[in-house]
GROMACS .gro file of N, CA and C in nm:
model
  240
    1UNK      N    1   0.084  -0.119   0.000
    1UNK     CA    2   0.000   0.000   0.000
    1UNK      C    3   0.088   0.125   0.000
    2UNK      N    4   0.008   0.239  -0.020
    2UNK     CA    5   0.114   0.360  -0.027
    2UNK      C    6   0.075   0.417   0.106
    3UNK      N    7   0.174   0.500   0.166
    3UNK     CA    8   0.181   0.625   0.244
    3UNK      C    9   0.035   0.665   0.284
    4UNK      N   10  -0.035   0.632   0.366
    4UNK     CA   11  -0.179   0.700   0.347
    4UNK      C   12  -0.178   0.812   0.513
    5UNK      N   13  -0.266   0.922   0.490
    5UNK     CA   14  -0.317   0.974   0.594
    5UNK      C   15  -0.445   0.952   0.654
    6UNK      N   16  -0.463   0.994   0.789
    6UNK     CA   17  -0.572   0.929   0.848
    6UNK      C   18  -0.661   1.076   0.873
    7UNK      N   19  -0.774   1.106   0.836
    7UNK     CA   20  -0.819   1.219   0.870
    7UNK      C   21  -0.902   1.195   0.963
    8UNK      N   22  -0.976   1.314   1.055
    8UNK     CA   23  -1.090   1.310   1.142
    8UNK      C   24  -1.137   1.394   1.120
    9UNK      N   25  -1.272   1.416   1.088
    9UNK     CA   26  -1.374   1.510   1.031
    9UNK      C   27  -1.255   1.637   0.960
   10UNK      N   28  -1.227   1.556   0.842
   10UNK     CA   29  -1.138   1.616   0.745
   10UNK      C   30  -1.049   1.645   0.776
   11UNK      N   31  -0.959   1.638   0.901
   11UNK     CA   32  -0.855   1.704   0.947
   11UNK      C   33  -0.731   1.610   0.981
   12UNK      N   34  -0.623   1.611   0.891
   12UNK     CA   35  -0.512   1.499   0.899
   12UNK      C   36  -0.494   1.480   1.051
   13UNK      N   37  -0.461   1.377   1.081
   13UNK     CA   38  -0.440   1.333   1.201
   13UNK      C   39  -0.299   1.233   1.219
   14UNK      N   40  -0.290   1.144   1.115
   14UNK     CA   41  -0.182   1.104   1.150
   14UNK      C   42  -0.148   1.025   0.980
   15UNK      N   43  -0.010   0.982   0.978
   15UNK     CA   44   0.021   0.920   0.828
   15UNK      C   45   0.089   0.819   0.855
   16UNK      N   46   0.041   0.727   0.813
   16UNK     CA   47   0.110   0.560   0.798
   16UNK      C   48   0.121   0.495   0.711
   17UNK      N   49   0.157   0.402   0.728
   17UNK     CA   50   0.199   0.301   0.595
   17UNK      C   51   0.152   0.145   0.583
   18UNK      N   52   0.078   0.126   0.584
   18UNK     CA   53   0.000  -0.007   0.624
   18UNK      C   54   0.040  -0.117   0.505
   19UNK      N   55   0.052  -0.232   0.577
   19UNK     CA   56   0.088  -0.310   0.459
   19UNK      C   57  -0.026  -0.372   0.375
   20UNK      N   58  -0.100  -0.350   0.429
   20UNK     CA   59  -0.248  -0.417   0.373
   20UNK      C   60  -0.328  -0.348   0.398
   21UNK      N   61  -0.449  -0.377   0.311
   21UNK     CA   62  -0.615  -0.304   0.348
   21UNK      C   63  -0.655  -0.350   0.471
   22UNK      N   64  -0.609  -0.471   0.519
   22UNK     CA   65  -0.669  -0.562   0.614
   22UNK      C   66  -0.557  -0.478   0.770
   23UNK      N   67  -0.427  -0.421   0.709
   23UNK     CA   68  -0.391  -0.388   0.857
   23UNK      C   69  -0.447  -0.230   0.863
   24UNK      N   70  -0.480  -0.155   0.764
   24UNK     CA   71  -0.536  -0.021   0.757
   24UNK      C   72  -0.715  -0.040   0.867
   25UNK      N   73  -0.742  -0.133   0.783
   25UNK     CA   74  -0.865  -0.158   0.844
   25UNK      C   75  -0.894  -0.156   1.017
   26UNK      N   76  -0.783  -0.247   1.032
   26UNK     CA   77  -0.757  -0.278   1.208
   26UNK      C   78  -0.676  -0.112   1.285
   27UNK      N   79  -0.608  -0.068   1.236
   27UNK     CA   80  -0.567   0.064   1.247
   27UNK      C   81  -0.640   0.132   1.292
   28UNK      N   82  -0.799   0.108   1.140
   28UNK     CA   83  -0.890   0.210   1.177
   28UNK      C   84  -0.965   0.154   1.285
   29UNK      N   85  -1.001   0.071   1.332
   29UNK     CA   86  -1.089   0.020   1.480
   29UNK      C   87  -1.004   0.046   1.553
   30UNK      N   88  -0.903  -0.037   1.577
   30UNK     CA   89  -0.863  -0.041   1.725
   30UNK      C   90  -0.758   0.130   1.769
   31UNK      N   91  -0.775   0.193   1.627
   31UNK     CA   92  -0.710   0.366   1.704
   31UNK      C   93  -0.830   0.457   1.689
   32UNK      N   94  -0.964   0.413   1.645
   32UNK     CA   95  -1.066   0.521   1.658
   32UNK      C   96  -1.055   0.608   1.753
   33UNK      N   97  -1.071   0.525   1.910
   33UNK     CA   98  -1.062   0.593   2.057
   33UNK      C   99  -0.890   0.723   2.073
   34UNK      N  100  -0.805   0.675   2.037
   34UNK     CA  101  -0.678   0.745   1.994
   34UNK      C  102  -0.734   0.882   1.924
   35UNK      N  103  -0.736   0.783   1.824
   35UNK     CA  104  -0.771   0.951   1.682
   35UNK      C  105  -0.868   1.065   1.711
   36UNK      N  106  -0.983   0.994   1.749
   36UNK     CA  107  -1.089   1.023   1.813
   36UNK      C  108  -1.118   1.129   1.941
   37UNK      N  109  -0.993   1.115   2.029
   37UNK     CA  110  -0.984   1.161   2.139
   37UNK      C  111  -1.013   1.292   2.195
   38UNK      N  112  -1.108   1.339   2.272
   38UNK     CA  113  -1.119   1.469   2.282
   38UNK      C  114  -1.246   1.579   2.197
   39UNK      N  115  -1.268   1.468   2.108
   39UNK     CA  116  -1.419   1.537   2.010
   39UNK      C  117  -1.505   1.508   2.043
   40UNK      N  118  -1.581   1.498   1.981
   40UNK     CA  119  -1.755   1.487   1.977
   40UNK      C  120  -1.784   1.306   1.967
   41UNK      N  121  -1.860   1.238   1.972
   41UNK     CA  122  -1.860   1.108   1.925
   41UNK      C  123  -1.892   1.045   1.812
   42UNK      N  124  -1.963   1.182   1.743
   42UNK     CA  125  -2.004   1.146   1.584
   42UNK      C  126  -1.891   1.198   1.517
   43UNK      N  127  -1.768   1.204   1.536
   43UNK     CA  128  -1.666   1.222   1.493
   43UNK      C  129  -1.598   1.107   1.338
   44UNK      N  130  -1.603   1.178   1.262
   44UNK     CA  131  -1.581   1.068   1.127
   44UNK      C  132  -1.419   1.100   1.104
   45UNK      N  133  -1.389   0.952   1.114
   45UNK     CA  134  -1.233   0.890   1.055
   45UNK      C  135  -1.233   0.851   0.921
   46UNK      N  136  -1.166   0.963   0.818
   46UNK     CA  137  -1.139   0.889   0.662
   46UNK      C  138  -1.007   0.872   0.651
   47UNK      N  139  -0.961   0.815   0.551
   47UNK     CA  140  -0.829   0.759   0.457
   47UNK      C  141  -0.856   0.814   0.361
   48UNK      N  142  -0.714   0.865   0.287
   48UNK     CA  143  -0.675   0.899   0.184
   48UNK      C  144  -0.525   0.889   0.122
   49UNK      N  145  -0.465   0.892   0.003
   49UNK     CA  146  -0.305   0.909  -0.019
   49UNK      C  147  -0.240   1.056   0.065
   50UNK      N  148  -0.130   1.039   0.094
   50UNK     CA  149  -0.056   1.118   0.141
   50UNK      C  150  -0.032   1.217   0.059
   51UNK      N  151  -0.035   1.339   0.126
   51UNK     CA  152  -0.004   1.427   0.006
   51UNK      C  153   0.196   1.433   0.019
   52UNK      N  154   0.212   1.525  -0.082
   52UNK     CA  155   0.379   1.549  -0.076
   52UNK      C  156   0.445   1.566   0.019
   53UNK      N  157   0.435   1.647   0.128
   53UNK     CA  158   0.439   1.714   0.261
   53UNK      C  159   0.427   1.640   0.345
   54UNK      N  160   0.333   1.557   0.362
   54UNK     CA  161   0.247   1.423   0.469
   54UNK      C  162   0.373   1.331   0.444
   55UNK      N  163   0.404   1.279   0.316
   55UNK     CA  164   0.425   1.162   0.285
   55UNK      C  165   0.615   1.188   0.349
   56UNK      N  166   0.640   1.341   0.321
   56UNK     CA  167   0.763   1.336   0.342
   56UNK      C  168   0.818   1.336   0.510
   57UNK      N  169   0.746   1.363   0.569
   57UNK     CA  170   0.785   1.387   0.736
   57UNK      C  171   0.707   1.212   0.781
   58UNK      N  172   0.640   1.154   0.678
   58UNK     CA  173   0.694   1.003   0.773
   58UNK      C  174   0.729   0.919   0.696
   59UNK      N  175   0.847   0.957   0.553
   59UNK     CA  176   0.954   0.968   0.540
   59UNK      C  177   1.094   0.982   0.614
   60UNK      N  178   1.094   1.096   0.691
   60UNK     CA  179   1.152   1.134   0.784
   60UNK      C  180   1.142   1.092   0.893
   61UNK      N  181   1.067   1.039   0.976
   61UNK     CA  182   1.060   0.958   1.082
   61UNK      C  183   1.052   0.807   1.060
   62UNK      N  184   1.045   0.785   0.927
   62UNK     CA  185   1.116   0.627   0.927
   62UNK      C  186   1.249   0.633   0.886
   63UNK      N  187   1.339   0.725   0.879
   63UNK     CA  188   1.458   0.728   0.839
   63UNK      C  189   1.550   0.735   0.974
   64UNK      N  190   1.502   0.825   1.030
   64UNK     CA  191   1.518   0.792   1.261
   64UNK      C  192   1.482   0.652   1.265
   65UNK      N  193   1.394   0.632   1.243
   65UNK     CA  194   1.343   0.505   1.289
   65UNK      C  195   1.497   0.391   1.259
   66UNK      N  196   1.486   0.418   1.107
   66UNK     CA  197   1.617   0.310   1.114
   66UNK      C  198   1.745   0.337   1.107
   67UNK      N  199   1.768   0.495   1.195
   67UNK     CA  200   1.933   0.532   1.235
   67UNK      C  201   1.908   0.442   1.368
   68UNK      N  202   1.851   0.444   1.445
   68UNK     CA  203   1.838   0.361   1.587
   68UNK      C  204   1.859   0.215   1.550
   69UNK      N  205   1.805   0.145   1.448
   69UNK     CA  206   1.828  -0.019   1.435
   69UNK      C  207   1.743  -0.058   1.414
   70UNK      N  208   1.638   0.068   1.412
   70UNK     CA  209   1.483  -0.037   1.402
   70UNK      C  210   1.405  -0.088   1.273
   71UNK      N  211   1.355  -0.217   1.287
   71UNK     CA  212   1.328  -0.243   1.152
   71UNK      C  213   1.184  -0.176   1.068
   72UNK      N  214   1.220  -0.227   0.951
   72UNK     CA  215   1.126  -0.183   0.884
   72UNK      C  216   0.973  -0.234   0.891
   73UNK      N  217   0.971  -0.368   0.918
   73UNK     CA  218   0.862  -0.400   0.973
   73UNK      C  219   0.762  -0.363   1.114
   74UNK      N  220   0.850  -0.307   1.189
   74UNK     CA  221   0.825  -0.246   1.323
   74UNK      C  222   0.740  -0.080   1.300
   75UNK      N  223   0.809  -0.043   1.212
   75UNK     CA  224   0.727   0.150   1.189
   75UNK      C  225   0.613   0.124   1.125
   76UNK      N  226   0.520   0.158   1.203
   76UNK     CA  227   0.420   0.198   1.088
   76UNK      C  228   0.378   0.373   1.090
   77UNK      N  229   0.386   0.473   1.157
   77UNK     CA  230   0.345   0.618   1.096
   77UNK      C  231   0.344   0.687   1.260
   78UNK      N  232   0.313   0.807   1.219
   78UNK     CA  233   0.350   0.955   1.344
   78UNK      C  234   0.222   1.010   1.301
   79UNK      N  235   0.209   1.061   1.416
   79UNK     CA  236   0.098   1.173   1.441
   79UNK      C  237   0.117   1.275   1.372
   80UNK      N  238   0.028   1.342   1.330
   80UNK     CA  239   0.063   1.457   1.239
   80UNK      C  240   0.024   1.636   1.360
   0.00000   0.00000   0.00000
């Protein structure tokens, strides 16, 4: 999959990289309460591609990610 961002009532929230529809999917349940946090309860979570900007700062934090040792399978995305 590519680079995707996670919005909440349109508003980027965080950008990851999911290896599947099936781990995007679980992302989106089990971090609703996360993403979610602090709003209203009719609060709507969408997906979309990363834009240029998005895509490049978790770019940049998987590149930290693997000055430390850490693998690539281990990162999946940062809060925006």
């Amino acid at each position: 999959m590519r680079v995707t961002t996670i919005l909440v009532n349109d508003v980027p929230r965080a950008v990851v990289w999911p290896v599947d529809r099936k781990a995007l999917a679980r992302f989106l349940r089990n971090g609703h309460g996360y993403l979610t946090e602090g709003l209203p309860d009719d609060a709507i979570v969408t997906h979309r591609d990363a834009e240029h900007d998005e895509a490049a700062r978790w770019q940049s934090a998987f590149r930290l990610h693997q000055a430390w040792g850490g693998s690539d399978d281990t990162f999946f995305g940062i809060p925006l």
